[in-house]
Coordinates of C-alpha atoms and ligand atoms in Angstrom, one line a residue:
M37 CA 24.3 -201.5 64.3
S38 CA 22.4 -198.6 65.5
G39 CA 18.8 -197.9 65.0
T40 CA 15.7 -200.1 64.6
R41 CA 16.0 -203.4 62.6
V42 CA 12.5 -203.2 61.2
L43 CA 11.9 -200.4 59.0
K44 CA 8.3 -199.5 58.5
G45 CA 7.2 -198.2 55.0
I46 CA 3.9 -198.7 53.0
G47 CA 3.6 -202.2 51.3
V48 CA 2.8 -201.2 47.6
S49 CA 2.9 -204.6 45.7
P50 CA 2.4 -207.8 47.9
G51 CA 4.6 -210.6 48.6
T52 CA 7.3 -211.1 50.9
V53 CA 11.0 -212.3 49.6
V54 CA 14.5 -212.6 51.4
G55 CA 17.7 -211.6 49.5
P56 CA 20.7 -209.2 49.6
A57 CA 20.3 -205.5 49.1
Y58 CA 21.4 -203.6 46.1
V59 CA 21.5 -199.8 46.8
V60 CA 21.1 -197.9 43.7
Q61 CA 22.2 -194.3 42.8
W62 CA 20.9 -193.7 39.3
Q63 CA 22.9 -190.7 38.7
L64 CA 26.2 -189.5 37.0
P65 CA 29.0 -190.9 39.4
D66 CA 31.5 -188.5 40.6
V67 CA 34.4 -188.4 38.3
P68 CA 37.7 -187.9 40.1
D69 CA 40.4 -185.6 38.7
R70 CA 43.0 -188.0 37.5
P71 CA 45.6 -186.3 35.4
I72 CA 47.3 -188.5 32.8
Q73 CA 50.6 -188.9 31.0
E74 CA 51.1 -189.0 27.4
E75 CA 52.3 -192.5 27.6
D76 CA 48.8 -193.4 29.3
V77 CA 46.6 -192.3 26.2
P78 CA 46.8 -195.5 24.4
G79 CA 45.8 -197.6 27.6
E80 CA 42.8 -194.6 28.4
I81 CA 41.6 -195.0 24.9
E82 CA 41.5 -199.0 25.2
R83 CA 39.6 -198.3 28.6
L84 CA 36.9 -196.0 26.8
H85 CA 36.4 -198.7 24.1
A86 CA 36.1 -201.5 26.6
A87 CA 33.6 -199.5 28.7
V88 CA 31.5 -198.5 25.5
D89 CA 31.5 -201.9 24.0
A90 CA 30.6 -203.5 27.4
V91 CA 27.5 -201.0 27.7
R92 CA 26.7 -201.7 24.3
N93 CA 26.6 -205.3 24.6
H94 CA 24.5 -204.9 27.7
L95 CA 22.1 -202.8 26.1
A96 CA 21.9 -205.1 23.2
E97 CA 21.0 -207.9 26.0
L98 CA 18.5 -205.4 27.5
R99 CA 16.8 -204.7 24.1
D100 CA 16.5 -208.6 23.5
R101 CA 15.2 -209.1 26.8
T102 CA 12.6 -206.4 26.7
Q103 CA 11.3 -207.4 23.4
E104 CA 10.4 -210.7 24.7
R105 CA 9.1 -209.4 27.9
A106 CA 7.3 -206.2 26.8
G107 CA 7.6 -206.3 22.9
V108 CA 8.9 -205.0 20.0
E109 CA 8.2 -201.3 20.2
E110 CA 9.3 -201.2 24.0
A111 CA 12.7 -202.7 23.0
K112 CA 13.2 -199.5 20.6
I113 CA 14.1 -197.5 23.4
F114 CA 17.6 -199.3 23.6
D115 CA 17.9 -199.2 19.9
A116 CA 18.2 -195.5 20.1
Q117 CA 20.8 -195.6 22.9
I118 CA 23.1 -198.3 21.1
L119 CA 23.1 -196.1 17.8
M120 CA 24.6 -193.2 19.9
L121 CA 27.2 -195.4 21.4
D122 CA 28.0 -196.5 17.8
D123 CA 28.1 -193.1 16.5
V124 CA 31.7 -192.8 15.0
E125 CA 31.7 -188.9 15.4
F126 CA 30.8 -189.0 19.1
R127 CA 33.3 -191.7 20.0
G128 CA 36.0 -189.9 17.8
A129 CA 35.5 -186.8 19.8
V130 CA 36.0 -188.3 23.0
E131 CA 39.3 -189.8 21.7
R132 CA 40.4 -186.5 20.4
L133 CA 39.9 -185.1 24.0
I134 CA 41.9 -188.0 25.6
R135 CA 44.7 -187.5 23.2
Q136 CA 44.8 -183.9 22.8
N137 CA 43.8 -182.7 26.3
Q138 CA 45.3 -185.6 28.1
L139 CA 42.0 -186.4 30.2
S140 CA 41.2 -189.5 31.6
A141 CA 38.7 -191.9 29.7
E142 CA 35.9 -190.9 32.1
R143 CA 36.5 -187.2 32.2
A144 CA 36.5 -186.9 28.3
F145 CA 33.5 -189.1 28.1
E146 CA 31.7 -187.0 30.8
F147 CA 32.8 -183.8 29.1
E148 CA 31.7 -184.8 25.4
S149 CA 28.4 -186.4 26.5
L150 CA 27.6 -183.2 28.7
E151 CA 28.4 -181.0 25.9
L152 CA 26.4 -183.1 23.6
R153 CA 23.5 -183.1 26.0
A154 CA 23.6 -179.3 26.2
R155 CA 23.9 -178.7 22.4
W156 CA 21.1 -181.0 21.9
A157 CA 19.1 -179.2 24.4
Q158 CA 19.3 -175.9 22.6
S159 CA 18.7 -177.5 19.2
P160 CA 15.6 -176.5 17.2
S161 CA 15.2 -180.1 16.1
A162 CA 12.6 -181.8 18.6
I163 CA 14.0 -185.2 17.8
L164 CA 17.6 -184.0 18.9
R165 CA 16.1 -182.5 22.0
Q166 CA 14.3 -185.7 22.8
R167 CA 17.6 -187.5 22.7
G168 CA 18.8 -185.7 25.6
A169 CA 17.6 -188.4 28.3
D170 CA 19.2 -191.1 26.1
I171 CA 22.5 -189.5 26.3
L172 CA 22.2 -189.0 30.2
G173 CA 21.3 -192.8 30.3
I174 CA 24.3 -193.7 28.2
A175 CA 26.5 -191.5 30.3
V176 CA 25.4 -193.1 33.7
R177 CA 26.1 -196.6 32.3
V178 CA 29.3 -195.7 30.8
L179 CA 30.7 -193.5 33.6
Q180 CA 29.6 -195.9 36.3
R181 CA 31.7 -198.9 34.5
L182 CA 34.5 -196.7 34.0
T183 CA 34.6 -195.8 37.7
G184 CA 33.9 -199.3 38.6
N185 CA 30.2 -199.1 39.8
S186 CA 27.7 -200.5 37.2
I187 CA 24.4 -201.1 39.0
T188 CA 22.6 -203.0 36.2
D189 CA 25.8 -205.3 35.6
I190 CA 26.1 -206.1 39.1
I191 CA 22.6 -206.8 39.6
E192 CA 22.4 -209.0 36.5
H193 CA 25.7 -210.7 36.7
H194 CA 25.8 -211.3 40.6
E195 CA 25.6 -215.1 41.5
G196 CA 23.1 -215.9 43.8
P197 CA 19.6 -215.0 44.8
P198 CA 18.0 -211.9 43.0
A199 CA 18.5 -208.5 45.0
I200 CA 16.3 -206.5 46.5
V201 CA 16.5 -203.0 45.0
L202 CA 16.7 -200.0 47.4
T203 CA 16.7 -196.4 46.0
Q204 CA 15.6 -193.1 47.0
E205 CA 13.3 -192.6 44.5
L206 CA 11.8 -195.4 42.1
S207 CA 10.8 -194.0 38.8
P208 CA 8.5 -195.8 36.5
G209 CA 11.6 -196.1 34.1
L210 CA 13.6 -197.8 36.8
T211 CA 10.9 -200.2 37.8
V212 CA 10.8 -201.6 34.1
E213 CA 14.8 -201.4 33.7
F214 CA 15.1 -204.6 35.8
D215 CA 13.4 -207.9 35.2
N216 CA 12.1 -210.2 37.6
A217 CA 14.9 -212.9 37.3
H218 CA 17.3 -210.4 38.8
V219 CA 15.1 -208.4 41.4
A220 CA 13.3 -210.0 43.9
G221 CA 12.0 -206.7 45.3
F222 CA 12.0 -202.8 45.4
V223 CA 12.5 -200.5 48.4
S224 CA 12.1 -196.6 48.2
A225 CA 12.4 -193.9 50.6
E226 CA 9.7 -192.0 48.4
G227 CA 6.6 -192.8 46.8
T228 CA 3.3 -194.2 48.1
R229 CA 0.6 -196.9 46.7
T230 CA -0.8 -194.7 44.2
S231 CA 2.9 -193.9 42.7
H232 CA 3.0 -194.7 39.3
A233 CA 6.1 -196.7 40.0
A234 CA 4.4 -198.5 42.6
I235 CA 1.4 -199.5 40.4
L236 CA 3.9 -200.7 37.6
A237 CA 5.7 -202.9 40.2
H238 CA 2.2 -204.4 41.3
S239 CA 1.5 -204.9 37.8
L240 CA 4.9 -206.9 37.3
G241 CA 4.1 -208.9 40.3
I242 CA 7.3 -207.6 41.9
P243 CA 7.0 -207.2 45.8
C244 CA 7.5 -203.5 46.6
V245 CA 7.7 -201.0 49.8
M246 CA 7.5 -197.4 49.6
G247 CA 7.9 -194.6 51.7
L248 CA 10.6 -196.0 53.9
V249 CA 10.8 -193.0 56.2
G250 CA 14.6 -193.0 57.8
G251 CA 16.7 -196.1 58.3
M252 CA 17.5 -196.7 54.7
D253 CA 21.0 -195.2 55.6
Q254 CA 21.6 -198.4 57.5
V255 CA 21.3 -200.7 54.7
A256 CA 24.2 -201.1 52.4
T257 CA 24.7 -203.3 49.4
G258 CA 24.9 -206.8 50.4
T259 CA 23.0 -206.4 53.7
Q260 CA 20.4 -209.3 54.0
L261 CA 16.9 -208.1 54.1
I262 CA 13.4 -209.5 54.4
L263 CA 11.0 -207.3 52.2
D264 CA 7.2 -207.8 53.2
G265 CA 5.2 -206.1 50.4
D266 CA 1.8 -206.9 52.3
R267 CA 2.9 -205.5 55.8
G268 CA 5.3 -202.6 54.3
T269 CA 8.2 -203.6 56.4
V270 CA 11.9 -204.2 55.8
T271 CA 13.9 -206.1 58.1
I272 CA 17.4 -205.8 58.2
D273 CA 19.9 -208.7 58.9
P274 CA 17.1 -211.0 59.7
T275 CA 17.4 -214.0 62.1
P276 CA 16.9 -217.5 60.9
E277 CA 13.7 -217.4 63.0
E278 CA 12.4 -214.5 61.2
I279 CA 13.6 -215.8 57.8
A280 CA 11.7 -219.0 58.6
E281 CA 8.5 -217.1 59.7
A282 CA 8.7 -214.9 56.6
L283 CA 8.8 -217.8 54.4
A284 CA 6.2 -219.4 56.1
R285 CA 3.7 -216.4 55.5
E286 CA 4.7 -216.3 52.0
K287 CA 3.7 -219.9 51.7
R288 CA 0.5 -219.2 53.1
R289 CA -0.1 -216.3 50.8
E290 CA 0.7 -218.4 47.7
E291 CA -1.6 -221.2 48.8
R292 CA -4.4 -218.6 49.3
E293 CA -3.5 -217.1 45.9
A294 CA -4.0 -220.6 44.6
E295 CA -7.1 -221.2 46.4
L296 CA -8.5 -217.8 44.8
A297 CA -7.3 -218.6 41.5
S298 CA -9.4 -221.9 41.7
V299 CA -12.4 -219.6 41.3
A300 CA -10.8 -217.8 38.3
A301 CA -13.5 -219.5 35.8
E302 CA -16.4 -218.7 38.1
P303 CA -18.4 -215.5 37.2
P304 CA -17.9 -212.6 39.5
V305 CA -21.4 -212.8 40.7
T306 CA -22.7 -211.8 44.5
K307 CA -24.3 -214.2 46.6
D308 CA -27.9 -212.6 45.6
G309 CA -27.2 -212.7 42.2
T310 CA -25.8 -209.4 41.1
S311 CA -23.2 -209.5 38.1
V312 CA -20.3 -207.4 38.6
E313 CA -17.9 -206.8 35.7
L314 CA -14.4 -207.3 36.6
K315 CA -11.9 -205.7 34.0
A316 CA -8.2 -205.4 34.2
N317 CA -5.7 -202.3 34.3
V318 CA -3.0 -202.6 31.8
D319 CA 0.3 -200.4 32.0
L320 CA 2.6 -202.6 30.0
P321 CA 1.8 -205.0 26.9
E322 CA 3.4 -207.9 28.9
E323 CA 0.5 -207.8 31.4
L324 CA -2.3 -208.8 28.7
D325 CA -1.9 -212.5 28.9
D326 CA -1.8 -212.4 32.9
A327 CA -4.9 -210.3 32.7
A328 CA -6.6 -212.8 30.2
E329 CA -5.5 -215.9 32.0
R330 CA -7.0 -214.4 35.0
G331 CA -10.3 -214.0 33.6
A332 CA -10.6 -210.3 33.1
Q333 CA -13.4 -209.3 31.5
G334 CA -11.8 -206.7 29.0
V335 CA -9.7 -204.0 30.2
G336 CA -10.8 -200.9 32.1
L337 CA -7.7 -198.8 31.9
V338 CA -5.0 -198.8 29.5
R339 CA -2.3 -196.2 30.8
T340 CA -0.9 -195.3 27.3
E341 CA 1.6 -193.0 28.5
F342 CA 3.6 -196.0 29.5
L343 CA 4.2 -196.5 25.8
I344 CA 6.4 -193.5 25.9
I345 CA 8.2 -193.7 29.3
G346 CA 11.9 -194.2 28.9
R347 CA 11.8 -193.6 25.0
A348 CA 13.1 -191.0 22.6
E349 CA 10.4 -190.7 20.5
L350 CA 6.6 -190.6 20.3
P351 CA 4.9 -194.0 19.5
S352 CA 3.7 -193.7 15.8
E353 CA 0.3 -193.8 14.9
D354 CA 0.7 -197.4 13.4
E355 CA 2.5 -198.6 16.3
Q356 CA -0.7 -197.5 18.6
V357 CA -3.0 -198.9 16.1
A358 CA -1.0 -202.3 16.4
Y359 CA -0.9 -202.0 20.3
F360 CA -4.8 -201.2 20.7
T361 CA -5.5 -203.9 18.2
R362 CA -3.5 -206.2 19.9
I363 CA -5.5 -205.5 23.2
A364 CA -8.9 -205.3 21.6
Q365 CA -7.9 -209.0 20.0
R366 CA -7.2 -210.5 23.3
F367 CA -10.3 -209.9 24.7
P368 CA -12.8 -210.2 21.7
D369 CA -15.7 -210.4 23.8
D370 CA -15.3 -207.4 26.0
S371 CA -14.7 -203.8 25.8
V372 CA -11.2 -202.4 26.2
V373 CA -10.8 -198.7 27.4
I374 CA -7.7 -197.0 26.2
R375 CA -7.0 -194.0 28.1
S376 CA -5.5 -190.9 26.3
Y377 CA -2.0 -190.1 27.3
D378 CA -2.0 -188.9 31.0
L379 CA 1.4 -187.1 31.2
G380 CA 2.5 -184.8 33.6
G381 CA 2.4 -185.3 37.4
D382 CA 4.8 -187.9 38.1
K383 CA 5.2 -189.3 34.6
F384 CA 7.6 -187.3 32.5
P385 CA 8.6 -189.2 29.4
V386 CA 11.2 -187.3 27.4
P387 CA 9.5 -186.4 24.3
F388 CA 7.0 -183.9 26.1
R389 CA 9.7 -182.0 27.9
P390 CA 7.3 -180.7 30.5
P391 CA 8.0 -177.4 31.9
R392 CA 9.3 -176.9 35.4
E393 CA 6.4 -176.2 37.5
A394 CA 6.1 -175.6 41.0
N395 CA 3.2 -177.8 41.4
P396 CA 3.1 -180.7 38.6
F397 CA -0.1 -182.4 40.0
L398 CA -2.0 -179.1 39.7
G399 CA -0.1 -178.2 36.5
W400 CA 0.0 -179.1 32.8
R401 CA -1.2 -182.6 32.9
A402 CA -3.2 -185.2 31.3
I403 CA -6.0 -183.8 29.1
R404 CA -4.4 -180.4 29.5
V405 CA -1.2 -181.4 27.7
C406 CA -3.4 -183.3 25.0
L407 CA -5.6 -180.7 24.3
D408 CA -2.7 -178.2 24.0
Q409 CA -0.6 -180.2 21.5
P410 CA -3.2 -181.5 19.2
E411 CA -0.8 -182.6 16.8
I412 CA 0.0 -185.3 19.4
F413 CA -3.3 -186.1 20.7
I414 CA -4.8 -186.5 17.0
V415 CA -2.4 -189.2 16.2
Q416 CA -3.6 -191.2 19.2
L417 CA -7.4 -190.5 18.5
R418 CA -6.8 -191.5 15.0
A419 CA -5.2 -194.8 16.2
M420 CA -8.2 -195.5 18.4
L421 CA -10.5 -195.0 15.6
R422 CA -8.4 -197.4 13.3
A423 CA -8.4 -200.1 16.0
R424 CA -12.0 -199.9 16.8
I425 CA -12.7 -201.7 13.3
H426 CA -10.9 -204.7 15.2
G427 CA -12.9 -204.9 18.6
D428 CA -14.8 -202.8 21.1
V429 CA -12.2 -200.1 21.8
R430 CA -13.3 -197.0 23.9
L431 CA -11.7 -193.9 24.6
M432 CA -11.2 -192.6 28.1
L433 CA -10.3 -189.0 29.0
P434 CA -8.0 -188.5 32.3
L435 CA -8.3 -185.5 34.5
I436 CA -11.5 -183.8 33.1
T437 CA -12.5 -180.7 34.8
G438 CA -15.3 -179.5 32.7
V439 CA -17.6 -180.3 29.8
E440 CA -15.9 -177.8 27.5
E441 CA -12.8 -180.1 27.4
L442 CA -15.2 -183.2 26.5
R443 CA -16.6 -181.0 24.0
A444 CA -13.3 -180.0 22.5
V445 CA -12.1 -183.7 22.5
R446 CA -15.3 -184.7 20.2
K447 CA -14.5 -182.0 17.9
L448 CA -11.2 -183.3 17.5
L449 CA -12.4 -186.8 17.1
D450 CA -14.3 -185.4 14.1
V451 CA -11.6 -184.0 12.5
A452 CA -9.7 -187.3 12.9
Q453 CA -12.5 -189.3 11.5
R454 CA -12.8 -187.1 8.7
D455 CA -9.1 -186.9 7.9
L456 CA -9.0 -191.0 7.7
R457 CA -11.8 -191.0 5.7
R458 CA -10.5 -188.7 3.1
E459 CA -7.2 -190.5 3.2
G460 CA -8.9 -193.8 2.5
I461 CA -8.1 -195.4 5.6
P462 CA -10.4 -198.0 7.2
C463 CA -11.8 -196.7 10.7
A464 CA -14.6 -196.8 12.7
D465 CA -17.5 -194.0 12.3
S466 CA -17.6 -193.4 16.0
I467 CA -16.1 -194.4 19.3
P468 CA -17.6 -194.1 22.7
V469 CA -16.0 -191.6 24.9
G470 CA -15.8 -191.8 28.7
V471 CA -14.7 -189.3 31.4
M472 CA -12.5 -190.0 34.3
I473 CA -13.9 -188.7 37.5
E474 CA -10.5 -187.7 39.1
T475 CA -11.2 -184.0 40.2
P476 CA -13.6 -182.6 42.6
A477 CA -14.8 -180.4 39.9
A478 CA -15.6 -183.5 37.6
A479 CA -17.4 -185.4 40.6
L480 CA -19.6 -182.1 41.2
L481 CA -20.2 -181.7 37.5
A482 CA -21.1 -185.7 37.3
N483 CA -24.7 -185.2 35.9
E484 CA -23.3 -182.7 33.1
L485 CA -20.7 -184.9 32.3
A486 CA -22.8 -187.9 32.3
A487 CA -25.2 -186.3 29.8
G488 CA -22.5 -185.6 27.3
S489 CA -20.4 -189.1 27.4
D490 CA -20.7 -192.7 26.8
F491 CA -19.6 -193.8 30.3
L492 CA -17.8 -192.8 33.6
S493 CA -15.0 -194.3 35.4
V494 CA -13.8 -192.8 38.8
G495 CA -10.0 -192.7 39.2
T496 CA -9.7 -192.8 42.9
N497 CA -6.2 -192.2 43.3
D498 CA -6.5 -188.9 41.9
L499 CA -9.9 -188.3 43.3
T500 CA -8.6 -188.9 46.8
Q501 CA -5.8 -186.7 46.0
Y502 CA -7.6 -183.7 45.0
I503 CA -10.6 -183.8 47.4
L504 CA -8.2 -184.1 50.4
A505 CA -5.4 -182.1 48.8
V506 CA -2.9 -184.7 49.9
D507 CA -0.2 -185.3 47.3
R508 CA -0.9 -189.1 46.3
G509 CA 3.1 -189.9 46.1
N510 CA 4.1 -188.1 49.4
A511 CA 5.1 -190.7 51.7
G512 CA 5.1 -188.3 54.7
L513 CA 1.4 -187.8 54.1
A514 CA 0.5 -191.4 53.5
D515 CA -1.6 -191.9 56.6
R516 CA -3.6 -188.9 55.6
F517 CA -4.4 -190.4 52.0
S518 CA -7.6 -192.5 52.2
S519 CA -10.1 -193.1 49.8
Y520 CA -12.4 -194.0 53.0
H521 CA -12.5 -190.3 54.3
P522 CA -16.3 -189.3 54.3
A523 CA -15.7 -186.7 51.7
V524 CA -14.5 -189.1 49.2
V525 CA -17.1 -191.6 50.2
R526 CA -19.8 -189.0 49.6
A527 CA -18.2 -187.9 46.2
L528 CA -18.5 -191.6 45.2
K529 CA -22.2 -191.9 45.8
Y530 CA -22.9 -188.7 44.1
V531 CA -21.0 -189.7 41.1
A532 CA -22.5 -193.3 41.0
D533 CA -26.0 -191.9 41.3
A534 CA -25.5 -189.5 38.5
A535 CA -24.2 -192.2 36.2
N536 CA -27.2 -194.8 37.2
R537 CA -29.9 -192.0 36.6
A538 CA -28.0 -191.4 33.2
K539 CA -28.2 -195.4 32.7
L540 CA -24.5 -195.0 32.2
S541 CA -21.9 -197.6 32.9
V542 CA -19.7 -196.4 35.9
S543 CA -16.6 -198.1 37.0
V544 CA -14.0 -197.5 39.4
C545 CA -10.4 -198.0 38.0
G546 CA -8.4 -196.3 40.9
E547 CA -6.3 -198.5 43.2
M548 CA -9.5 -198.6 45.4
A549 CA -11.0 -200.9 43.2
S550 CA -8.4 -203.6 44.2
E551 CA -8.9 -203.5 48.2
P552 CA -11.2 -205.8 49.6
L553 CA -12.5 -203.2 51.9
A554 CA -13.5 -201.1 49.0
A555 CA -15.5 -204.1 46.9
L556 CA -17.9 -204.0 50.0
L557 CA -18.3 -200.2 49.8
L558 CA -18.3 -199.8 46.1
L559 CA -21.1 -202.5 45.7
G560 CA -23.0 -200.8 48.1
L561 CA -22.8 -197.2 46.7
G562 CA -23.7 -198.5 43.2
Y563 CA -20.7 -199.5 41.2
S564 CA -20.7 -202.6 39.5
V565 CA -17.6 -202.5 37.4
F566 CA -14.2 -202.6 38.7
S567 CA -10.9 -202.5 36.9
V568 CA -7.8 -203.6 38.9
A569 CA -4.4 -204.6 38.5
P570 CA -4.2 -208.0 37.1
P571 CA -2.5 -209.6 40.2
R572 CA -5.9 -208.5 42.3
L573 CA -8.2 -210.1 39.9
A574 CA -8.5 -213.4 41.9
Q575 CA -8.9 -211.9 45.0
I576 CA -11.6 -209.4 44.2
R577 CA -13.5 -212.1 42.3
W578 CA -13.3 -214.5 45.1
L579 CA -14.6 -211.6 47.4
V580 CA -17.5 -210.5 45.2
R581 CA -18.5 -214.2 45.4
Q582 CA -19.0 -213.6 49.2
L583 CA -20.9 -210.5 49.2
D584 CA -24.5 -209.6 49.1
V585 CA -25.6 -206.5 47.7
G586 CA -28.5 -206.1 50.3
V587 CA -25.9 -206.0 53.2
A588 CA -23.3 -203.9 51.2
K589 CA -26.0 -201.3 50.5
S590 CA -27.0 -201.0 54.3
I591 CA -23.3 -200.8 55.2
A592 CA -22.6 -198.1 52.8
E593 CA -25.7 -196.3 53.8
Q594 CA -23.9 -196.2 57.5
A595 CA -20.6 -195.2 55.6
L596 CA -22.1 -192.4 54.3
Q597 CA -23.3 -191.1 57.8
A598 CA -20.0 -191.3 59.1
A599 CA -18.0 -188.4 60.1
T600 CA -14.5 -189.8 60.0
T601 CA -12.0 -192.1 58.0
Q602 CA -11.7 -194.4 61.0
E603 CA -15.6 -194.8 61.3
V604 CA -15.7 -195.7 57.6
T605 CA -13.0 -198.1 57.8
D606 CA -14.5 -199.7 61.0
L607 CA -17.8 -200.2 59.4
L608 CA -16.2 -201.9 56.5
T609 CA -14.2 -204.0 58.4
D610 CA -16.5 -205.0 60.6
G611 CA -19.0 -205.6 57.8
L612 CA -16.3 -207.6 55.8
H613 CA -15.4 -210.1 58.7
K614 CA -18.9 -211.0 59.2
V615 CA -19.4 -212.1 55.5
A616 CA -15.9 -213.8 54.8
D617 CA -12.9 -215.7 55.9
L618 CA -10.3 -213.2 55.3
E619 CA -7.3 -215.0 56.5
G620 CA -4.5 -214.8 53.9
L621 CA -5.8 -211.9 52.0
H622 CA -3.3 -209.2 51.5
G623 CA -2.5 -207.9 54.7
G624 CA -1.4 -204.4 54.0
W625 CA -4.7 -203.6 52.2
L626 CA -6.9 -205.1 55.2
P627 CA -7.0 -203.5 58.7
D628 CA -7.2 -205.9 61.4
P629 CA -10.5 -206.7 62.8
Ligands
PEP730 C1 -6.4 -192.7 39.0 O1 -6.2 -191.6 39.2 O2 -7.0 -193.6 39.9 C2 -6.2 -193.3 38.0 C3 -6.8 -194.4 37.8 O3 -5.3 -192.8 37.3 P1 -3.7 -192.9 37.3 O4 -3.4 -193.7 38.6 O5 -3.1 -193.4 36.1 O6 -3.4 -191.5 37.3
MG731 MG1 -5.4 -190.6 37.4

């Protein structure tokens, strides 16, 4: 083999696993030209039905598993696809093409499904337009099967250890496609720690390395790999010694996890007695139990857009009420912060049909989408007002750039509330509204935004991206993306001061809050609410209990004087090593001393 055996990327979800690679190409396979004779027709029709039935059964299995793993509503995406496969007219049209035009089963299926997709894309009916992604998903599955190459099937039915899935780009949809029993880890060429698929893999506890620049072409399906989600490495064809060393490291990590978990019942209070609030970020419903069991004090960020990813239709109001109520009831003593849809950027669920944009992260995203589509937004606002009678549900707004957006939301909330009252539907009188500080504009307007809102929460993933003008998902720029850049540190200080002056709660809910180095910095800057991915709760709780706010403040003071990212990380690393035994903490997140 040529090239290096140890490929380097970015560790985005911790854990080390050893297993065979599975290289995924989630796209329509090339359909070969294969003319058939009249006598082949019955055989082709039989092949067609066998493939369609197999995909149908597979989708039904996936639906049942998804229902167990994520909930009834999430499982519905598969219902829509099954219905399409069962459609008599559609199957009849494919059969006719085989019979009358003597096309192979795969050619006929490809032709009819692409035809249908094109017709639906032109349809005035929103529902039919939305179904376009479903038809594509079905076509990929059926055609892969007819051409002898079905990804999910191979992964789910292969004997032996779970596979390490390699793909060019890991989408949030693909991340939830496989379950932990079949997938040991994910590797992608694109993406970084703050890509939404990375956040999802992390939440699901699946080790993941992204941004593997070069070298992926050396890996074929079946190649043995070690994936180290802490160091961000992938070792090809490891030696027995390398495997033994990797497994020993994983064992140490698990022991450390267990040690950390043993403080799960202890309050997150610093050595000098300052209480920190440790909340969880929840992307998928299945994370709720994990968050509660790890002692989260409520939820600091519910990414509601993940309710839609991979689905053909928007969730109904009742469905959202049920979901928000379920979250609130899981945390009866604490607040749960529901973020309105943050669509656009790298999250493109089908029902929204986002326009093609040259710069999606600077485009029609988040609050902009919601304010431009009040008919969709208001359903979500109504659901939150209704759920609030069952618990301390709060609303949080992403990607705010000005006070006028906040005012527009408050007006819509009034409308939602009035309508609900008129319709006799029980709902709360009001709901606390918080602003996410994710843009330089919002950071600079922190005082004005604090004056008009009930709490602030810093989304450091986006704030860093926009302050530094570095695409958070661009693996090639990953070493330039750092929340420890002095400009970000100063913005964080400005926002904390604004919130503290206004006596508002201010939290950090970006990935930064999950990092040990950041715990020290953020405490010192005046933050005392952290919202983190559930698997990080134990580590941050343990760390908070080692820290001293006085010391953190003096280190933060020095960090505010620093001129470079390196100076900031050096200060924090030295500071942290002085107060805590860091061995076994997630390496990828912590520079060596
Ligand atoms: C953030 O930007 O930091 C954040 C929490 O939001 P998201 O990662 O969902 O964009
Ligand atoms: Mg964000």
